[in-house]
Coordinates of C-alpha atoms in Angstrom, one line a residue:
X917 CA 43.7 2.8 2.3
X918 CA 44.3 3.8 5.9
X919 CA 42.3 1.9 8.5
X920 CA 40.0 4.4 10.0
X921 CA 39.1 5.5 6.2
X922 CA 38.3 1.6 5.6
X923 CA 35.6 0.9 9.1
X924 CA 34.1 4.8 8.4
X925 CA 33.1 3.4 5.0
X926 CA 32.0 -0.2 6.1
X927 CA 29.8 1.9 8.6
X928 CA 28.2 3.8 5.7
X929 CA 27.3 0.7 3.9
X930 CA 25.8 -0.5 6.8
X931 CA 23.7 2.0 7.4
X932 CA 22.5 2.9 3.7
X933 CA 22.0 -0.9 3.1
X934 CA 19.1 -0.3 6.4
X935 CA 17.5 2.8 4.9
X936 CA 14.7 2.4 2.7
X937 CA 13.7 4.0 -0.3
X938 CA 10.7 5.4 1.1
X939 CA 12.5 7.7 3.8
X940 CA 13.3 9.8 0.9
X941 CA 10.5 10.1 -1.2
X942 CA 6.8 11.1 -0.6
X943 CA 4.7 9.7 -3.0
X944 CA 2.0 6.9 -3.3
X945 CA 4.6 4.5 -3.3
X946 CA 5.0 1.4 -4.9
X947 CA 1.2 0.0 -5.0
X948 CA 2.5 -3.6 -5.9
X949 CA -0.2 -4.3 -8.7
X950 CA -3.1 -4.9 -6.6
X951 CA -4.0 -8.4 -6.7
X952 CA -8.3 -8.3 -7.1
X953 CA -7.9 -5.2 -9.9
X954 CA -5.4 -6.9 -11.6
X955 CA -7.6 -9.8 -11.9
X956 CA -10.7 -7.7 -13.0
X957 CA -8.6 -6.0 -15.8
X958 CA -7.6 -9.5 -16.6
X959 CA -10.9 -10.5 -16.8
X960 CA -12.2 -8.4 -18.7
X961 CA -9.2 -9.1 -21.7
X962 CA -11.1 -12.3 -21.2
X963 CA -14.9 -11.8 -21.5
X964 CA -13.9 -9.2 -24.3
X965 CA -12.9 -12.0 -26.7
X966 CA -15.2 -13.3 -29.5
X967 CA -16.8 -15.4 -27.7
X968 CA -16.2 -14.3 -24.2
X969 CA -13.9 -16.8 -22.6
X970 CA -16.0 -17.4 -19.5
X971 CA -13.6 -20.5 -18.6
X972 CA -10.4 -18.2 -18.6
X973 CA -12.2 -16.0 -16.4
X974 CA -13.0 -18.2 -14.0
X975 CA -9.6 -19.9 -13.8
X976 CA -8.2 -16.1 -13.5
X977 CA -11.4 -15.5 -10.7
X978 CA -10.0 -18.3 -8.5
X979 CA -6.7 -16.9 -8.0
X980 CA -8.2 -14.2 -6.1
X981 CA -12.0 -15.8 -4.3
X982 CA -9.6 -16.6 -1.6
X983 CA -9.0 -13.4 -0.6
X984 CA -12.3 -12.1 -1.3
X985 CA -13.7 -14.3 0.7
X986 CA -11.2 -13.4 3.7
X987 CA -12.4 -9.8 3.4
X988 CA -15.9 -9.8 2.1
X989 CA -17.1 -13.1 3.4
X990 CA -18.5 -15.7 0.7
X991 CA -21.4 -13.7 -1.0
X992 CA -19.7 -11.0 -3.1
X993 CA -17.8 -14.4 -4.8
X994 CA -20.9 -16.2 -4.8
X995 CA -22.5 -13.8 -7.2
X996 CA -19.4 -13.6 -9.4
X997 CA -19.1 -17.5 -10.0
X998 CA -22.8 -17.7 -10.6
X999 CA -22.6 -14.8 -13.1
X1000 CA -20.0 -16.7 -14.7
X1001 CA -21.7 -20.3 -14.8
X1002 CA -24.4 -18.6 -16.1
X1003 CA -22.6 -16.6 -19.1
X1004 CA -23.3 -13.5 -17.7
X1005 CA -20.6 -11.0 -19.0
X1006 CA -22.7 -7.6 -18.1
X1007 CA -23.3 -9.5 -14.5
X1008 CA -19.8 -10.6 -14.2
X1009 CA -18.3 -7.3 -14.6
X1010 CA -20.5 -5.7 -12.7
X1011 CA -19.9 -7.7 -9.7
X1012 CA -16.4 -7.4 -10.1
X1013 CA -16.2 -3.8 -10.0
X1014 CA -18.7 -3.8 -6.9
X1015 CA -15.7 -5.9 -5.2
X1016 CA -13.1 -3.5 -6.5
X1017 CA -15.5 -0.4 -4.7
X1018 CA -15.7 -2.5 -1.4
X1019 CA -11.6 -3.0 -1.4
X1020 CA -11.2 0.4 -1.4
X1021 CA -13.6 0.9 1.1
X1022 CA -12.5 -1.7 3.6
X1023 CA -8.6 0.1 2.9
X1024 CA -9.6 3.8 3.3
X1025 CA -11.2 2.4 7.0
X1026 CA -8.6 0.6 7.7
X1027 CA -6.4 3.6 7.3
X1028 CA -8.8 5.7 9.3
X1029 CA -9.0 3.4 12.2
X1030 CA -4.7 3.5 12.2
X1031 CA -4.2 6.9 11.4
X1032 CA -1.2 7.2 13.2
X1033 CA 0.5 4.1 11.1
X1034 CA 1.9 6.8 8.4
X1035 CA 4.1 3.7 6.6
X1036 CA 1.4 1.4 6.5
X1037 CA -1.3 4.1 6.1
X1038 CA 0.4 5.4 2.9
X1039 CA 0.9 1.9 1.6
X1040 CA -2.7 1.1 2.0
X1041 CA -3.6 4.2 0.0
X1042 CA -1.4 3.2 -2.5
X1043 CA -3.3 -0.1 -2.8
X1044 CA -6.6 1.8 -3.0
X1045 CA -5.4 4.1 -5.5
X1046 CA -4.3 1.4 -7.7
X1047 CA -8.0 -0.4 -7.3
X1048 CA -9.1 3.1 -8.4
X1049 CA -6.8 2.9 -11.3
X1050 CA -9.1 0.0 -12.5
X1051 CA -12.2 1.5 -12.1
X1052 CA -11.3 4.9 -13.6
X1053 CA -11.9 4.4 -17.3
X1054 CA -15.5 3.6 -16.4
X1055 CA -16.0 6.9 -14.3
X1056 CA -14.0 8.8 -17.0
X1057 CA -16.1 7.5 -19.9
X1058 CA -19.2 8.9 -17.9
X1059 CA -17.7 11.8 -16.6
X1060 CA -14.0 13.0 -17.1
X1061 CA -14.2 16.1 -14.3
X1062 CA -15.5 13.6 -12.2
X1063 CA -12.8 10.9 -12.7
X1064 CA -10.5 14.6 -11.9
X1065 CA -11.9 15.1 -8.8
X1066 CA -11.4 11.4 -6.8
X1067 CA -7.8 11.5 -8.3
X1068 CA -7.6 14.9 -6.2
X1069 CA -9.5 13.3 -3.4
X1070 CA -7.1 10.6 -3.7
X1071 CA -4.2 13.1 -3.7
X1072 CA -5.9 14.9 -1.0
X1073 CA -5.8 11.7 1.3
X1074 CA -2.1 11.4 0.9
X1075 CA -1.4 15.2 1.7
X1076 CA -3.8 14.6 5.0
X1077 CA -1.6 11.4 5.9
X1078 CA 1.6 14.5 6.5
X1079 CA 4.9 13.2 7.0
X1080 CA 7.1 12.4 9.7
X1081 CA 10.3 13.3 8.5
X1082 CA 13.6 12.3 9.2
X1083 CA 14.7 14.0 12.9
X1084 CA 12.0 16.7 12.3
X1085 CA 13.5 17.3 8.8
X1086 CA 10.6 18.0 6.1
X1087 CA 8.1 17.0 8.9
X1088 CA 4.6 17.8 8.1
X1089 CA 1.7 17.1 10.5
X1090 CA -1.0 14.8 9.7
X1091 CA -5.1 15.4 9.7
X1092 CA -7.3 13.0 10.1
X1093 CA -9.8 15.2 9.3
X1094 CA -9.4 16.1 5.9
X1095 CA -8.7 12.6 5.5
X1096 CA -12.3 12.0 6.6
X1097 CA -13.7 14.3 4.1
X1098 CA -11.7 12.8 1.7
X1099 CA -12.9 9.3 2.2
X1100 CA -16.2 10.8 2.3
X1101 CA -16.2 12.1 -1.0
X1102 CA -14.5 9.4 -2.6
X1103 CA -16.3 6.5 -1.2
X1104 CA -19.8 8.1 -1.4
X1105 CA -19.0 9.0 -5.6
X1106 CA -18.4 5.7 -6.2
X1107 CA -21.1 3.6 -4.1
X1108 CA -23.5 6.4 -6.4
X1109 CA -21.9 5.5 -10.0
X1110 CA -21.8 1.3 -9.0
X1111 CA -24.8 1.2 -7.6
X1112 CA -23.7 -0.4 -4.4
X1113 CA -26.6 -0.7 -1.3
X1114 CA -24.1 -0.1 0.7
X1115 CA -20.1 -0.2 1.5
X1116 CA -20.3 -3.0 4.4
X1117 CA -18.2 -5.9 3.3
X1118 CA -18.6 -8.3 6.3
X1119 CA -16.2 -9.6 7.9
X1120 CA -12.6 -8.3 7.1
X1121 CA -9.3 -7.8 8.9
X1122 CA -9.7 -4.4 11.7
X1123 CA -5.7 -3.9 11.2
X1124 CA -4.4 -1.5 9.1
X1125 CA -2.0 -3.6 7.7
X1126 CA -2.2 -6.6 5.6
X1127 CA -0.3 -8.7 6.8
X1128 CA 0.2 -8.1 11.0
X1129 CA 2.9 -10.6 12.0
X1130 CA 5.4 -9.4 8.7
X1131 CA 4.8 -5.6 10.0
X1132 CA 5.3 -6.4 13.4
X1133 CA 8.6 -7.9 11.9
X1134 CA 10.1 -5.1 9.9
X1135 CA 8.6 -1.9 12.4
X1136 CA 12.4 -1.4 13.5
X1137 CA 13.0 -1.0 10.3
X1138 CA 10.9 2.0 9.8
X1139 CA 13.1 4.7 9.9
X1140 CA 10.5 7.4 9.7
X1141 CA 10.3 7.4 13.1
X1142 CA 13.1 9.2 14.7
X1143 CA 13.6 6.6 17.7
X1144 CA 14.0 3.5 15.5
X1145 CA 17.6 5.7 14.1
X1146 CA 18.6 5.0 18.0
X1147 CA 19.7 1.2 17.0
X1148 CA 21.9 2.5 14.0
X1149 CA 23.6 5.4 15.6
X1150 CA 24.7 2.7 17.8
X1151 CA 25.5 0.2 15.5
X1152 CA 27.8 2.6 13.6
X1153 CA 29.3 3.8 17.1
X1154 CA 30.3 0.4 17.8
X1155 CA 31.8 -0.2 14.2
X1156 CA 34.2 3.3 14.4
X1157 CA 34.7 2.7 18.3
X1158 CA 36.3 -1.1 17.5
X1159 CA 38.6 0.3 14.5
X1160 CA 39.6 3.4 16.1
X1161 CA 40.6 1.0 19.1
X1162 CA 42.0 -1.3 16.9
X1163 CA 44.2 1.4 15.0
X1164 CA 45.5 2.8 18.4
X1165 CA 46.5 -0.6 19.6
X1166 CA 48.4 -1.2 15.9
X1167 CA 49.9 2.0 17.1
X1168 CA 51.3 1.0 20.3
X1169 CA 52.8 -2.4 18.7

């Protein structure tokens, strides 16, 4: 293989070993099995046994009052444990799937308040679709249209987040305010079918992201934005510049 052949396709590797997936697709993404629903449907598996296995429950519960209490602050996991001391299924579930409403809440204002975070924005939605995902065999037993309608509100919200593109490529603008409606419609359905006071969940993170400092980390790495292709245009300059010199030098020997 001739030299310049061999560093054009190190360069390649380079740079498609940088890209991720998501640059190329437009979806909800990857929702990552949210933690809190996956622990409701599993507790549910749980209190659904003859008898309800309120100690599995529990032991599943405490895997995720940790971040509930981070969130929510301590009462929403209060009422859960009691419900469970107690041997409360009806009260345990119900709590539970107030928590799930709240997460989605807390994510679809998080999202609002960093509108312009499209990455983290669409990851967030993904998380709040997935919670939704939980909940929907209760809304769809009650109502199927309905259940159809907040999956197009949820679908809706992703549309409303637009896309950046790659170098203007497929761009599509964002609008926060058909996000807003959105969130309206899908936030005030399902306070009305839980029964939920309100959607406050004390105190909770006002970042957009769930984890700041990893985000902060890996931002270069969001190739959605045009600017952060600046550092691997360059890299891949350097790498052909250094074996074209090379192979002229090889020349002159």
């Amino acid at each position: 293989m001739k030299r310049p052949r061999f560093f054009f396709y190190i360069a390649m590797i380079v740079v498609f070993n940088l890209i991720p997936l998501n640059v190329f697709a437009y979806s909800y993404g990857d929702p990552n099995k949210e933690a809190v629903a996956e622990a409701y449907k599993q507790m549910k598996e749980k209190l659904n046994e003859e008898p309800p296995n309120f100690a599995a429950a529990k032991e599943i519960f405490e895997t995720v009052k940790e971040e509930i209490d981070m969130h929510m602050g301590p009462e929403p996991a209060q009422a859960v444990l009691k419900a469970l001391e107690a041997k409360d299924r009806q009260a345990v579930t119900e709590n539970m799937e107030k928590i799930l409403v709240l997460n989605i809440a807390r994510r679809l204002d998080n999202i609002e308040k960093n509108f312009d975070q499209y990455d983290t924005s669409k990851r967030l939605l993904a998380k709040a679709f997935a919670t939704y995902e939980a909940l929907s065999p209760i809304i769809q037993g009650k109502d199927a249209a309905l259940d159809k309608q907040l999956r197009t509100e949820f679908d809706n919200a992703l549309q409303s987040l637009g896309n950046p593109g790659l170098f203007g490529v497929g761009e599509k603008k964002s609008d926060i305010n058909a996000f807003k409606k959105s969130k309206e419609t899908i936030l005030t359905t399902l306070q009305k079918q839980f029964g939920l006071k309100s959607l406050e969940v004390g105190h909770f993170s006002e970042s957009a992201t769930e984890k700041p400092d990893e985000v902060k980390k890996k931002e270069w790495t969001d190739l959605s934005n045009s600017k952060n292709w600046v550092p691997l245009i360059v890299i891949v300059a350097i790498i052909i510049g250094a074996g074209w010199i090379y192979v002229r030098r090889r020349k002159r020997i």
